[in-house]
């Protein structure tokens, strides 16, 4: 026997909250028979002799009156039975009429609709609690589409009921079923139906454009008439709640959709249907469906987002990084349930996997490292470039960079130390300096003076100058034929001789030159 509190909770959930009996069963841990018993009889009455009522002689008359007009009020019925001798109160009459009226209320009759192959799909949404992403709760929705003839079903779970998500689910269902029915029925969804007044229906203009692209006719059920698409109500969302959802654990959206696909392929579309007595997969006729368009339109979620100075743009609670050259500009972001792609007009910039956990940043390490390569303060100076160019191929680039970093950590001026190293290269040559730097690094001796000491200990300074290293490496590979300087000497001497032979011209004689002027004979 239930307590008074349990009986009150039962009636509150059923009559006030309008909970279905199956949900009350799970919530109160009661059987279906127990719930029905206490709904019909809130409290058990002790056994005893039934009490007579002043209404007993008139109950048959009251039933006949209510059968003629189920809407007749207790006051009107009282007016009819008082001339027959009823002298009871009005409250007992009202209670009795209220108790027996639902039993006499006529039930509505319906015509079963059995569409032909390829004639009708039915689509609907269902809410299925939420998924947890390390503390972030995301509502979970199920999109179901059922073929009216075969009961072949498509199921997809999402975290949104937006128009773009709604349309993408349609496209995925069409692709899975390999075709489109002539009509698709909806239960006045806001994404499909903008306004419904009686038999007048105004569809969402964007949804009509989608229907035109995929060549189907949308139909809206009458208001509060979900039975008009009962195949997706009971055999779609209802069957998912009953057969798929219980006793399952899910990691994320990908996992719940993976399990949903397995359930469709192994159970839902291969069961023996109670109405058709056939398996949906055997009854389904894809050849009767209309063909898909050759080019599938892009119905991803699309937003224009500003790239901030930190190279990040925000979308759905997360931050996505792009190359530094887009800072301060607006880029186009397109997202679906699996990916987030960023475009500059029609050119793809970068793409990321979709994350349903909020507060995450993606791509920061990659693009911040690229920024460090292009930032002027991070570039090497011209003196460093010259040093690396002279020592290119003679010592490891990584070893030279490590030596300069350790040199920068000392108290010495880095620019002055590099200038002194370049001077040592001019005096001793790049080969000797590269070898000396390696020895200095091994000895943990950081400074141009240490390198100079090593060079002085090993060899004498070079007298010849190292070849000039140009920035363009192709110019460093040019080879020219050496010319003799005797031709230039002969040209100079010939010019001096001609000037001596000219009348009236006197060649000045240098006081510091103790030799006689050259004779007319050619010294060469």
Short mmCIF file of C-alpha atoms in Angstrom, two decimals:
data_model
loop_
_atom_site.label_atom_id
_atom_site.label_comp_id
_atom_site.label_asym_id
_atom_site.label_seq_id
_atom_site.Cartn_x
_atom_site.Cartn_y
_atom_site.Cartn_z
CA UNK A 1 0.00 0.00 0.00
CA UNK A 2 1.32 3.43 -0.89
CA UNK A 3 1.68 6.22 1.60
CA UNK A 4 -0.27 9.45 1.32
CA UNK A 5 2.86 11.29 0.13
CA UNK A 6 3.46 8.74 -2.64
CA UNK A 7 -0.16 8.97 -3.78
CA UNK A 8 0.04 12.78 -3.85
CA UNK A 9 3.29 12.66 -5.87
CA UNK A 10 1.71 10.20 -8.29
CA UNK A 11 -1.33 12.39 -8.92
CA UNK A 12 0.75 15.57 -9.13
CA UNK A 13 3.08 14.11 -11.77
CA UNK A 14 0.23 12.68 -13.83
CA UNK A 15 -2.46 15.37 -13.61
CA UNK A 16 -0.42 18.57 -13.02
CA UNK A 17 2.94 17.85 -14.67
CA UNK A 18 1.40 15.69 -17.44
CA UNK A 19 4.12 13.05 -17.20
CA UNK A 20 3.57 9.84 -19.17
CA UNK A 21 3.05 6.68 -17.14
CA UNK A 22 6.33 5.12 -18.29
CA UNK A 23 8.27 8.10 -17.00
CA UNK A 24 6.41 7.97 -13.68
CA UNK A 25 7.31 4.28 -13.44
CA UNK A 26 11.01 5.06 -13.67
CA UNK A 27 10.79 8.06 -11.35
CA UNK A 28 8.72 6.50 -8.52
CA UNK A 29 9.87 2.89 -9.08
CA UNK A 30 6.31 1.61 -9.37
CA UNK A 31 4.65 -0.87 -11.65
CA UNK A 32 2.24 0.10 -14.37
CA UNK A 33 -0.67 -1.71 -12.70
CA UNK A 34 -0.03 0.05 -9.38
CA UNK A 35 0.00 3.46 -11.03
CA UNK A 36 -3.26 2.78 -12.89
CA UNK A 37 -4.93 1.50 -9.72
CA UNK A 38 -4.09 4.59 -7.67
CA UNK A 39 -4.98 6.93 -10.52
CA UNK A 40 -8.43 5.35 -10.71
CA UNK A 41 -8.79 5.01 -6.92
CA UNK A 42 -6.49 7.40 -4.95
CA UNK A 43 -6.95 5.63 -1.61
CA UNK A 44 -8.10 2.18 -0.68
CA UNK A 45 -11.42 2.14 1.13
CA UNK A 46 -12.04 -0.36 3.88
CA UNK A 47 -14.27 -3.23 2.98
CA UNK A 48 -17.85 -2.84 4.13
CA UNK A 49 -21.39 -2.45 3.02
CA UNK A 50 -21.73 -0.09 0.06
CA UNK A 51 -23.50 3.11 0.99
CA UNK A 52 -26.62 4.04 -0.86
CA UNK A 53 -26.97 7.38 -2.59
CA UNK A 54 -29.91 9.54 -3.53
CA UNK A 55 -28.58 9.41 -7.10
CA UNK A 56 -28.84 5.62 -7.40
CA UNK A 57 -32.37 5.60 -8.86
CA UNK A 58 -31.40 8.27 -11.42
CA UNK A 59 -27.98 7.03 -12.64
CA UNK A 60 -29.50 5.31 -15.65
CA UNK A 61 -31.34 8.51 -16.59
CA UNK A 62 -28.14 10.57 -16.16
CA UNK A 63 -26.26 8.15 -18.45
CA UNK A 64 -28.95 8.48 -21.13
CA UNK A 65 -28.84 12.28 -20.92
CA UNK A 66 -25.02 12.36 -21.21
CA UNK A 67 -25.14 9.95 -24.13
CA UNK A 68 -27.42 12.37 -25.98
CA UNK A 69 -25.18 15.34 -25.18
CA UNK A 70 -21.81 14.62 -23.51
CA UNK A 71 -21.29 18.35 -22.95
CA UNK A 72 -24.41 18.77 -20.79
CA UNK A 73 -23.61 20.38 -17.45
CA UNK A 74 -24.60 19.04 -14.02
CA UNK A 75 -27.02 21.97 -13.57
CA UNK A 76 -28.90 21.08 -16.77
CA UNK A 77 -29.03 17.41 -15.81
CA UNK A 78 -30.36 18.42 -12.38
CA UNK A 79 -33.17 20.34 -14.09
CA UNK A 80 -34.15 17.15 -15.92
CA UNK A 81 -34.12 14.74 -12.99
CA UNK A 82 -35.69 16.92 -10.29
CA UNK A 83 -39.18 16.61 -11.85
CA UNK A 84 -38.61 12.83 -11.59
CA UNK A 85 -38.26 13.06 -7.81
CA UNK A 86 -34.58 13.80 -7.17
CA UNK A 87 -34.23 15.92 -4.01
CA UNK A 88 -30.47 15.65 -3.39
CA UNK A 89 -27.84 18.39 -3.41
CA UNK A 90 -26.04 19.85 -6.38
CA UNK A 91 -22.50 19.00 -5.22
CA UNK A 92 -23.08 15.25 -5.23
CA UNK A 93 -24.60 15.53 -8.69
CA UNK A 94 -21.64 17.53 -10.02
CA UNK A 95 -19.16 15.00 -8.62
CA UNK A 96 -20.98 12.10 -10.20
CA UNK A 97 -21.33 13.78 -13.59
CA UNK A 98 -17.63 14.68 -13.54
CA UNK A 99 -16.75 11.06 -12.75
CA UNK A 100 -18.86 9.43 -15.47
CA UNK A 101 -18.48 12.01 -18.25
CA UNK A 102 -15.01 10.80 -19.54
CA UNK A 103 -16.36 7.28 -19.87
CA UNK A 104 -19.10 8.52 -22.17
CA UNK A 105 -16.87 10.84 -24.22
CA UNK A 106 -16.71 9.56 -27.80
CA UNK A 107 -13.31 8.59 -29.16
CA UNK A 108 -12.00 10.09 -32.38
CA UNK A 109 -11.57 7.78 -35.33
CA UNK A 110 -8.64 7.95 -37.74
CA UNK A 111 -7.91 6.65 -41.21
CA UNK A 112 -4.70 4.63 -41.47
CA UNK A 113 -2.42 6.04 -44.17
CA UNK A 114 -0.16 3.65 -46.05
CA UNK A 115 1.95 5.65 -48.53
CA UNK A 116 3.22 4.14 -51.72
CA UNK A 117 6.96 3.58 -52.27
CA UNK A 118 8.81 6.87 -52.70
CA UNK A 119 5.75 8.92 -51.79
CA UNK A 120 6.37 10.12 -48.24
CA UNK A 121 9.03 10.71 -45.60
CA UNK A 122 8.30 11.87 -42.05
CA UNK A 123 10.85 13.91 -40.03
CA UNK A 124 10.95 15.00 -36.41
CA UNK A 125 13.20 16.14 -33.54
CA UNK A 126 13.55 14.58 -30.10
CA UNK A 127 15.33 15.80 -26.96
CA UNK A 128 17.63 13.26 -25.24
CA UNK A 129 19.06 14.83 -22.09
CA UNK A 130 22.68 16.04 -22.54
CA UNK A 131 26.31 14.92 -22.90
CA UNK A 132 29.08 15.90 -20.51
CA UNK A 133 32.40 17.20 -21.88
CA UNK A 134 34.59 17.42 -18.77
CA UNK A 135 32.09 19.60 -16.97
CA UNK A 136 30.59 21.31 -20.04
CA UNK A 137 27.01 20.16 -20.61
CA UNK A 138 25.73 20.08 -24.20
CA UNK A 139 22.07 19.38 -24.90
CA UNK A 140 21.54 16.35 -27.10
CA UNK A 141 18.90 16.18 -29.84
CA UNK A 142 17.94 13.37 -32.18
CA UNK A 143 16.82 13.88 -35.78
CA UNK A 144 14.76 11.00 -37.11
CA UNK A 145 13.51 10.47 -40.66
CA UNK A 146 11.27 7.49 -41.54
CA UNK A 147 10.17 6.22 -44.94
CA UNK A 148 6.38 5.99 -44.75
CA UNK A 149 6.11 2.87 -46.91
CA UNK A 150 8.89 0.62 -45.60
CA UNK A 151 9.51 2.20 -42.15
CA UNK A 152 13.18 2.42 -43.10
CA UNK A 153 14.71 4.83 -40.60
CA UNK A 154 17.59 7.32 -40.40
CA UNK A 155 18.86 8.67 -37.07
CA UNK A 156 21.39 11.39 -36.28
CA UNK A 157 22.22 13.04 -32.96
CA UNK A 158 23.26 16.70 -32.75
CA UNK A 159 23.95 19.41 -30.18
CA UNK A 160 21.85 22.00 -32.00
CA UNK A 161 18.45 22.44 -33.63
CA UNK A 162 19.51 25.35 -35.82
CA UNK A 163 18.34 25.65 -39.40
CA UNK A 164 21.74 24.67 -40.80
CA UNK A 165 21.91 21.58 -38.58
CA UNK A 166 18.34 20.66 -39.53
CA UNK A 167 19.14 20.89 -43.24
CA UNK A 168 22.44 18.98 -42.91
CA UNK A 169 20.59 16.14 -41.18
CA UNK A 170 18.18 16.01 -44.14
CA UNK A 171 21.08 15.85 -46.60
CA UNK A 172 22.78 13.07 -44.62
CA UNK A 173 19.49 11.13 -44.53
CA UNK A 174 18.98 11.55 -48.29
CA UNK A 175 22.52 10.34 -48.93
CA UNK A 176 22.06 7.34 -46.62
CA UNK A 177 18.74 6.35 -48.23
CA UNK A 178 20.11 7.21 -51.68
CA UNK A 179 17.13 9.31 -52.70
CA UNK A 180 14.31 11.69 -51.74
CA UNK A 181 10.57 11.07 -51.34
CA UNK A 182 8.00 13.22 -53.10
CA UNK A 183 6.69 14.64 -49.79
CA UNK A 184 8.17 15.17 -46.34
CA UNK A 185 5.84 15.77 -43.39
CA UNK A 186 6.65 17.95 -40.37
CA UNK A 187 4.96 18.78 -37.07
CA UNK A 188 5.11 22.60 -37.31
CA UNK A 189 8.82 22.85 -36.52
CA UNK A 190 9.98 26.46 -36.32
CA UNK A 191 12.85 25.72 -38.71
CA UNK A 192 10.36 24.55 -41.36
CA UNK A 193 7.03 26.29 -40.64
CA UNK A 194 6.95 30.04 -40.08
CA UNK A 195 3.19 30.34 -39.45
CA UNK A 196 0.21 27.98 -39.33
CA UNK A 197 -3.35 29.34 -39.10
CA UNK A 198 -5.99 26.71 -39.67
CA UNK A 199 -5.33 25.17 -43.05
CA UNK A 200 -3.14 28.07 -44.13
CA UNK A 201 0.57 27.33 -43.80
CA UNK A 202 3.47 29.69 -44.42
CA UNK A 203 6.79 27.88 -44.62
CA UNK A 204 10.18 29.30 -43.73
CA UNK A 205 11.50 30.92 -46.96
CA UNK A 206 14.97 29.45 -46.42
CA UNK A 207 13.48 26.01 -45.95
CA UNK A 208 11.40 26.39 -49.11
CA UNK A 209 14.59 27.23 -51.00
CA UNK A 210 16.17 24.06 -49.61
CA UNK A 211 13.12 22.00 -50.63
CA UNK A 212 13.29 23.46 -54.12
CA UNK A 213 16.99 22.55 -54.43
CA UNK A 214 16.27 18.94 -53.46
CA UNK A 215 12.97 18.66 -55.34
CA UNK A 216 10.52 17.64 -52.60
CA UNK A 217 7.23 19.07 -51.35
CA UNK A 218 7.10 19.98 -47.62
CA UNK A 219 3.85 19.24 -45.78
CA UNK A 220 2.89 20.48 -42.30
CA UNK A 221 0.60 18.52 -39.98
CA UNK A 222 -2.43 20.26 -38.56
CA UNK A 223 -1.81 21.96 -35.24
CA UNK A 224 -1.71 19.59 -32.24
CA UNK A 225 -2.14 16.66 -34.66
CA UNK A 226 1.10 14.75 -34.32
CA UNK A 227 -0.67 11.51 -35.24
CA UNK A 228 -0.68 12.67 -38.85
CA UNK A 229 2.99 11.67 -38.90
CA UNK A 230 2.66 8.83 -36.43
CA UNK A 231 5.27 6.66 -38.11
CA UNK A 232 8.09 8.95 -37.01
CA UNK A 233 6.35 9.75 -33.69
CA UNK A 234 6.04 6.12 -32.60
CA UNK A 235 8.35 4.21 -34.92
CA UNK A 236 11.02 6.92 -35.02
CA UNK A 237 11.63 9.02 -31.90
CA UNK A 238 9.43 6.80 -29.72
CA UNK A 239 11.21 3.63 -30.82
CA UNK A 240 14.60 5.27 -30.24
CA UNK A 241 13.61 6.14 -26.66
CA UNK A 242 12.35 2.65 -26.02
CA UNK A 243 14.89 0.45 -27.80
CA UNK A 244 18.11 2.41 -28.32
CA UNK A 245 18.55 4.91 -25.48
CA UNK A 246 18.21 2.76 -22.30
CA UNK A 247 21.29 1.13 -20.70
CA UNK A 248 23.86 2.84 -22.90
CA UNK A 249 26.88 5.01 -22.09
CA UNK A 250 28.27 7.61 -24.47
CA UNK A 251 31.61 9.42 -24.58
CA UNK A 252 30.79 12.22 -27.00
CA UNK A 253 28.71 13.11 -30.04
CA UNK A 254 30.82 10.94 -32.34
CA UNK A 255 30.32 7.94 -30.07
CA UNK A 256 26.54 8.31 -29.77
CA UNK A 257 26.22 8.62 -33.56
CA UNK A 258 28.46 5.58 -34.07
CA UNK A 259 26.28 3.51 -31.75
CA UNK A 260 23.19 4.91 -33.44
CA UNK A 261 24.40 3.78 -36.87
CA UNK A 262 25.16 0.30 -35.54
CA UNK A 263 21.70 0.12 -33.95
CA UNK A 264 20.03 1.12 -37.23
CA UNK A 265 21.97 -1.40 -39.31
CA UNK A 266 21.70 -4.30 -36.86
CA UNK A 267 18.33 -3.81 -35.13
CA UNK A 268 15.97 -1.00 -36.19
CA UNK A 269 16.00 -1.55 -39.95
CA UNK A 270 16.26 -5.37 -39.70
CA UNK A 271 13.51 -6.08 -37.19
CA UNK A 272 10.20 -7.63 -38.21
CA UNK A 273 7.86 -4.65 -38.15
CA UNK A 274 4.63 -5.22 -36.21
CA UNK A 275 2.42 -3.48 -38.80
CA UNK A 276 3.93 -4.46 -42.14
CA UNK A 277 5.14 -7.90 -40.98
CA UNK A 278 8.25 -7.29 -43.05
CA UNK A 279 11.75 -6.06 -42.33
CA UNK A 280 12.20 -2.38 -43.32
CA UNK A 281 15.42 -3.19 -45.17
CA UNK A 282 13.55 -5.76 -47.30
CA UNK A 283 10.49 -3.58 -47.90
CA UNK A 284 12.48 -0.46 -48.80
CA UNK A 285 12.52 0.46 -52.53
CA UNK A 286 15.25 3.05 -53.22
CA UNK A 287 14.50 2.99 -56.96
CA UNK A 288 11.17 4.70 -56.25
CA UNK A 289 12.88 7.74 -54.71
CA UNK A 290 13.87 10.90 -56.52
CA UNK A 291 17.51 11.45 -57.38
CA UNK A 292 19.83 13.67 -55.37
CA UNK A 293 21.18 16.88 -56.95
CA UNK A 294 24.54 16.52 -58.66
CA UNK A 295 26.12 19.29 -56.58
CA UNK A 296 25.35 19.24 -52.87
CA UNK A 297 24.88 22.78 -51.49
CA UNK A 298 27.01 23.94 -48.57
CA UNK A 299 24.81 24.25 -45.48
CA UNK A 300 27.45 24.51 -42.80
CA UNK A 301 27.09 27.00 -39.94
CA UNK A 302 28.62 30.21 -41.35
CA UNK A 303 29.75 33.28 -39.40
CA UNK A 304 31.94 36.30 -40.09
CA UNK A 305 34.52 36.55 -37.29
CA UNK A 306 37.08 39.23 -36.46
CA UNK A 307 40.68 38.08 -36.03
CA UNK A 308 42.09 39.79 -32.95
CA UNK A 309 45.67 40.94 -32.44
CA UNK A 310 46.54 37.63 -30.78
CA UNK A 311 45.62 35.87 -34.08
CA UNK A 312 42.51 34.31 -32.51
CA UNK A 313 38.87 34.37 -33.50
CA UNK A 314 36.02 33.05 -31.37
CA UNK A 315 33.31 30.56 -32.24
CA UNK A 316 30.96 28.53 -30.03
CA UNK A 317 32.91 29.16 -26.82
CA UNK A 318 36.33 28.27 -28.28
CA UNK A 319 39.21 30.20 -29.89
CA UNK A 320 40.82 29.28 -33.20
CA UNK A 321 44.17 30.68 -34.39
CA UNK A 322 45.03 31.79 -37.94
CA UNK A 323 48.27 33.11 -39.53
CA UNK A 324 49.46 36.50 -38.26
CA UNK A 325 48.87 38.23 -41.59
CA UNK A 326 45.09 38.09 -40.97
CA UNK A 327 45.19 40.03 -37.68
CA UNK A 328 42.53 42.76 -37.64
CA UNK A 329 40.63 41.30 -40.59
CA UNK A 330 37.29 39.50 -40.83
CA UNK A 331 37.34 35.91 -42.03
CA UNK A 332 34.56 33.46 -42.84
CA UNK A 333 34.18 30.50 -40.49
CA UNK A 334 32.17 27.43 -41.53
CA UNK A 335 31.45 24.60 -39.12
CA UNK A 336 29.55 21.32 -38.99
CA UNK A 337 29.44 18.56 -36.39
CA UNK A 338 32.95 17.31 -37.20
CA UNK A 339 35.10 20.25 -38.37
CA UNK A 340 35.67 24.01 -38.20
CA UNK A 341 37.14 25.56 -41.36
CA UNK A 342 38.24 29.19 -41.77
CA UNK A 343 38.26 30.90 -45.18
CA UNK A 344 39.52 34.13 -46.68
CA UNK A 345 36.69 34.64 -49.15
CA UNK A 346 36.79 31.26 -50.97
CA UNK A 347 40.36 30.27 -50.07
CA UNK A 348 40.76 27.88 -47.16
CA UNK A 349 43.10 29.24 -44.49
CA UNK A 350 43.08 26.50 -41.85
CA UNK A 351 40.83 23.68 -40.65
CA UNK A 352 40.35 22.15 -37.19
CA UNK A 353 38.45 19.20 -35.76
CA UNK A 354 35.24 20.31 -34.01
CA UNK A 355 35.48 20.35 -30.22
CA UNK A 356 32.34 20.45 -28.09
CA UNK A 357 34.23 21.35 -24.94
CA UNK A 358 34.22 25.10 -24.30
CA UNK A 359 37.14 27.36 -23.40
CA UNK A 360 39.71 25.67 -25.68
CA UNK A 361 42.33 27.31 -27.93
CA UNK A 362 43.48 25.60 -31.12
CA UNK A 363 46.52 26.26 -33.32
CA UNK A 364 48.31 28.65 -30.94
CA UNK A 365 51.67 26.82 -30.89
CA UNK A 366 51.81 26.54 -34.67
CA UNK A 367 51.00 30.12 -35.59
CA UNK A 368 52.85 31.75 -32.70
CA UNK A 369 55.99 29.94 -33.86
CA UNK A 370 55.42 31.24 -37.39
CA UNK A 371 55.00 34.74 -36.01
CA UNK A 372 58.31 34.44 -34.19
CA UNK A 373 60.00 33.72 -37.52
CA UNK A 374 58.56 36.86 -39.12
CA UNK A 375 58.67 39.26 -36.20
CA UNK A 376 61.50 41.84 -36.81
CA UNK A 377 62.81 41.57 -33.26
CA UNK A 378 63.23 37.82 -33.70
CA UNK A 379 65.22 38.07 -36.92
CA UNK A 380 68.99 37.92 -37.00
CA UNK A 381 70.83 41.16 -37.55
CA UNK A 382 72.78 41.81 -40.73
CA UNK A 383 76.01 41.19 -38.86
CA UNK A 384 74.70 37.80 -37.73
CA UNK A 385 73.66 37.01 -41.30
CA UNK A 386 77.20 37.80 -42.48
CA UNK A 387 78.66 35.60 -39.77
CA UNK A 388 76.38 32.70 -40.70
CA UNK A 389 77.13 33.22 -44.40
CA UNK A 390 80.91 33.09 -43.85
CA UNK A 391 80.70 29.97 -41.70
CA UNK A 392 78.04 28.22 -43.80
CA UNK A 393 79.05 24.60 -44.30
CA UNK A 394 82.11 24.92 -42.08
CA UNK A 395 80.33 24.36 -38.76
CA UNK A 396 76.90 23.26 -37.64
CA UNK A 397 74.27 26.00 -37.83
CA UNK A 398 72.67 24.71 -34.63
CA UNK A 399 76.05 24.73 -32.86
CA UNK A 400 76.74 28.32 -33.97
CA UNK A 401 73.26 29.44 -32.82
CA UNK A 402 73.82 27.75 -29.46
CA UNK A 403 77.21 29.47 -29.09
CA UNK A 404 75.67 32.88 -29.84
CA UNK A 405 72.82 32.25 -27.36
CA UNK A 406 75.32 31.43 -24.62
CA UNK A 407 77.33 34.47 -25.66
CA UNK A 408 74.20 36.63 -25.36
CA UNK A 409 73.63 35.28 -21.84
CA UNK A 410 77.02 36.64 -20.76
CA UNK A 411 77.67 40.24 -19.75
CA UNK A 412 79.31 41.06 -23.08
CA UNK A 413 77.81 43.13 -25.88
CA UNK A 414 76.55 40.68 -28.48
CA UNK A 415 76.85 43.09 -31.40
CA UNK A 416 80.45 43.95 -30.48
CA UNK A 417 81.37 40.30 -30.06
CA UNK A 418 79.95 39.48 -33.50
CA UNK A 419 81.88 42.38 -35.05
CA UNK A 420 85.10 41.05 -33.50
CA UNK A 421 84.35 37.55 -34.83
CA UNK A 422 83.90 39.01 -38.32
CA UNK A 423 87.26 40.76 -37.96
CA UNK A 424 88.87 37.44 -36.98
CA UNK A 425 87.38 35.88 -40.12
CA UNK A 426 88.94 38.67 -42.17
CA UNK A 427 92.34 38.04 -40.57
CA UNK A 428 92.42 34.26 -40.20
CA UNK A 429 89.81 32.99 -42.65
CA UNK A 430 86.43 31.27 -42.08
CA UNK A 431 87.91 27.76 -41.81
CA UNK A 432 90.18 28.64 -38.91
CA UNK A 433 87.51 30.68 -37.11
CA UNK A 434 84.91 27.90 -37.45
CA UNK A 435 87.34 25.41 -35.94
CA UNK A 436 88.23 27.84 -33.14
CA UNK A 437 84.54 28.48 -32.31
CA UNK A 438 83.92 24.74 -31.97
CA UNK A 439 86.87 24.43 -29.59
CA UNK A 440 85.74 27.46 -27.59
CA UNK A 441 82.21 26.01 -27.31
CA UNK A 442 83.63 22.71 -26.07
CA UNK A 443 85.67 24.57 -23.44
CA UNK A 444 82.59 26.70 -22.49
CA UNK A 445 84.61 29.82 -23.33
CA UNK A 446 82.21 32.36 -24.78
CA UNK A 447 83.71 35.47 -26.33
CA UNK A 448 85.63 36.69 -29.36
CA UNK A 449 88.79 37.09 -27.24
CA UNK A 450 88.77 33.37 -26.41
CA UNK A 451 88.41 32.55 -30.10
CA UNK A 452 91.28 34.95 -30.91
CA UNK A 453 93.54 33.28 -28.33
CA UNK A 454 92.84 29.88 -29.88
CA UNK A 455 93.65 31.25 -33.33
CA UNK A 456 96.92 32.84 -32.17
CA UNK A 457 97.99 29.60 -30.57
CA UNK A 458 97.36 27.65 -33.76
CA UNK A 459 98.57 29.81 -36.60
CA UNK A 460 99.71 33.21 -37.79
CA UNK A 461 97.28 35.73 -39.24
CA UNK A 462 96.58 35.51 -42.94
CA UNK A 463 97.80 38.30 -45.17
CA UNK A 464 95.40 37.72 -48.02
CA UNK A 465 91.81 38.80 -47.70
CA UNK A 466 88.94 36.29 -47.82
CA UNK A 467 86.77 36.43 -50.92
CA UNK A 468 83.79 38.74 -50.81
CA UNK A 469 80.59 36.90 -49.97
CA UNK A 470 77.53 38.25 -51.78
CA UNK A 471 73.95 37.83 -50.63
CA UNK A 472 72.90 36.19 -53.88
CA UNK A 473 74.50 32.72 -53.78
CA UNK A 474 74.47 32.56 -57.60
CA UNK A 475 76.89 35.48 -57.78
CA UNK A 476 79.32 33.67 -55.46
CA UNK A 477 79.53 30.83 -57.99
CA UNK A 478 80.55 33.03 -60.94
CA UNK A 479 84.02 32.24 -62.40
CA UNK A 480 85.99 34.83 -64.43
CA UNK A 481 89.25 34.48 -66.37
CA UNK A 482 92.14 36.31 -64.65
CA UNK A 483 93.60 39.20 -66.70
CA UNK A 484 97.27 40.18 -66.82
CA UNK A 485 98.08 43.67 -65.49
CA UNK A 486 100.89 44.10 -68.10
CA UNK A 487 98.36 45.36 -70.63
CA UNK A 488 97.38 48.18 -68.25
CA UNK A 489 101.07 49.07 -67.65
CA UNK A 490 101.75 49.18 -71.40
CA UNK A 491 98.77 51.44 -71.93
CA UNK A 492 100.00 53.90 -69.25
CA UNK A 493 103.59 53.99 -70.61
CA UNK A 494 102.40 54.48 -74.17
CA UNK A 495 100.26 57.41 -73.08
CA UNK A 496 103.26 59.04 -71.32
CA UNK A 497 105.48 58.61 -74.40
CA UNK A 498 102.96 60.25 -76.69
CA UNK A 499 102.72 63.22 -74.33
CA UNK A 500 106.55 63.63 -74.34
CA UNK A 501 106.71 63.68 -78.15
CA UNK A 502 104.15 66.43 -78.39
CA UNK A 503 105.88 69.87 -79.22
CA UNK A 504 105.60 72.60 -76.62
CA UNK A 505 104.74 70.17 -73.92
CA UNK A 506 107.04 69.72 -71.00
CA UNK A 507 106.53 66.87 -68.65
CA UNK A 508 107.06 67.97 -65.08
CA UNK A 509 109.76 66.11 -63.27
CA UNK A 510 109.23 64.89 -59.79
CA UNK A 511 111.84 66.03 -57.33
CA UNK A 512 111.60 62.79 -55.47
CA UNK A 513 112.39 60.83 -58.64
CA UNK A 514 116.15 60.48 -58.97
CA UNK A 515 116.09 58.69 -62.30
CA UNK A 516 116.39 60.16 -65.72
CA UNK A 517 113.32 60.58 -67.85
CA UNK A 518 112.63 57.50 -69.89
CA UNK A 519 114.16 57.36 -73.34
CA UNK A 520 112.21 56.94 -76.45
CA UNK A 521 112.78 53.18 -76.44
CA UNK A 522 109.81 51.14 -75.26
CA UNK A 523 110.76 49.58 -71.93
CA UNK A 524 108.61 46.65 -72.82
#
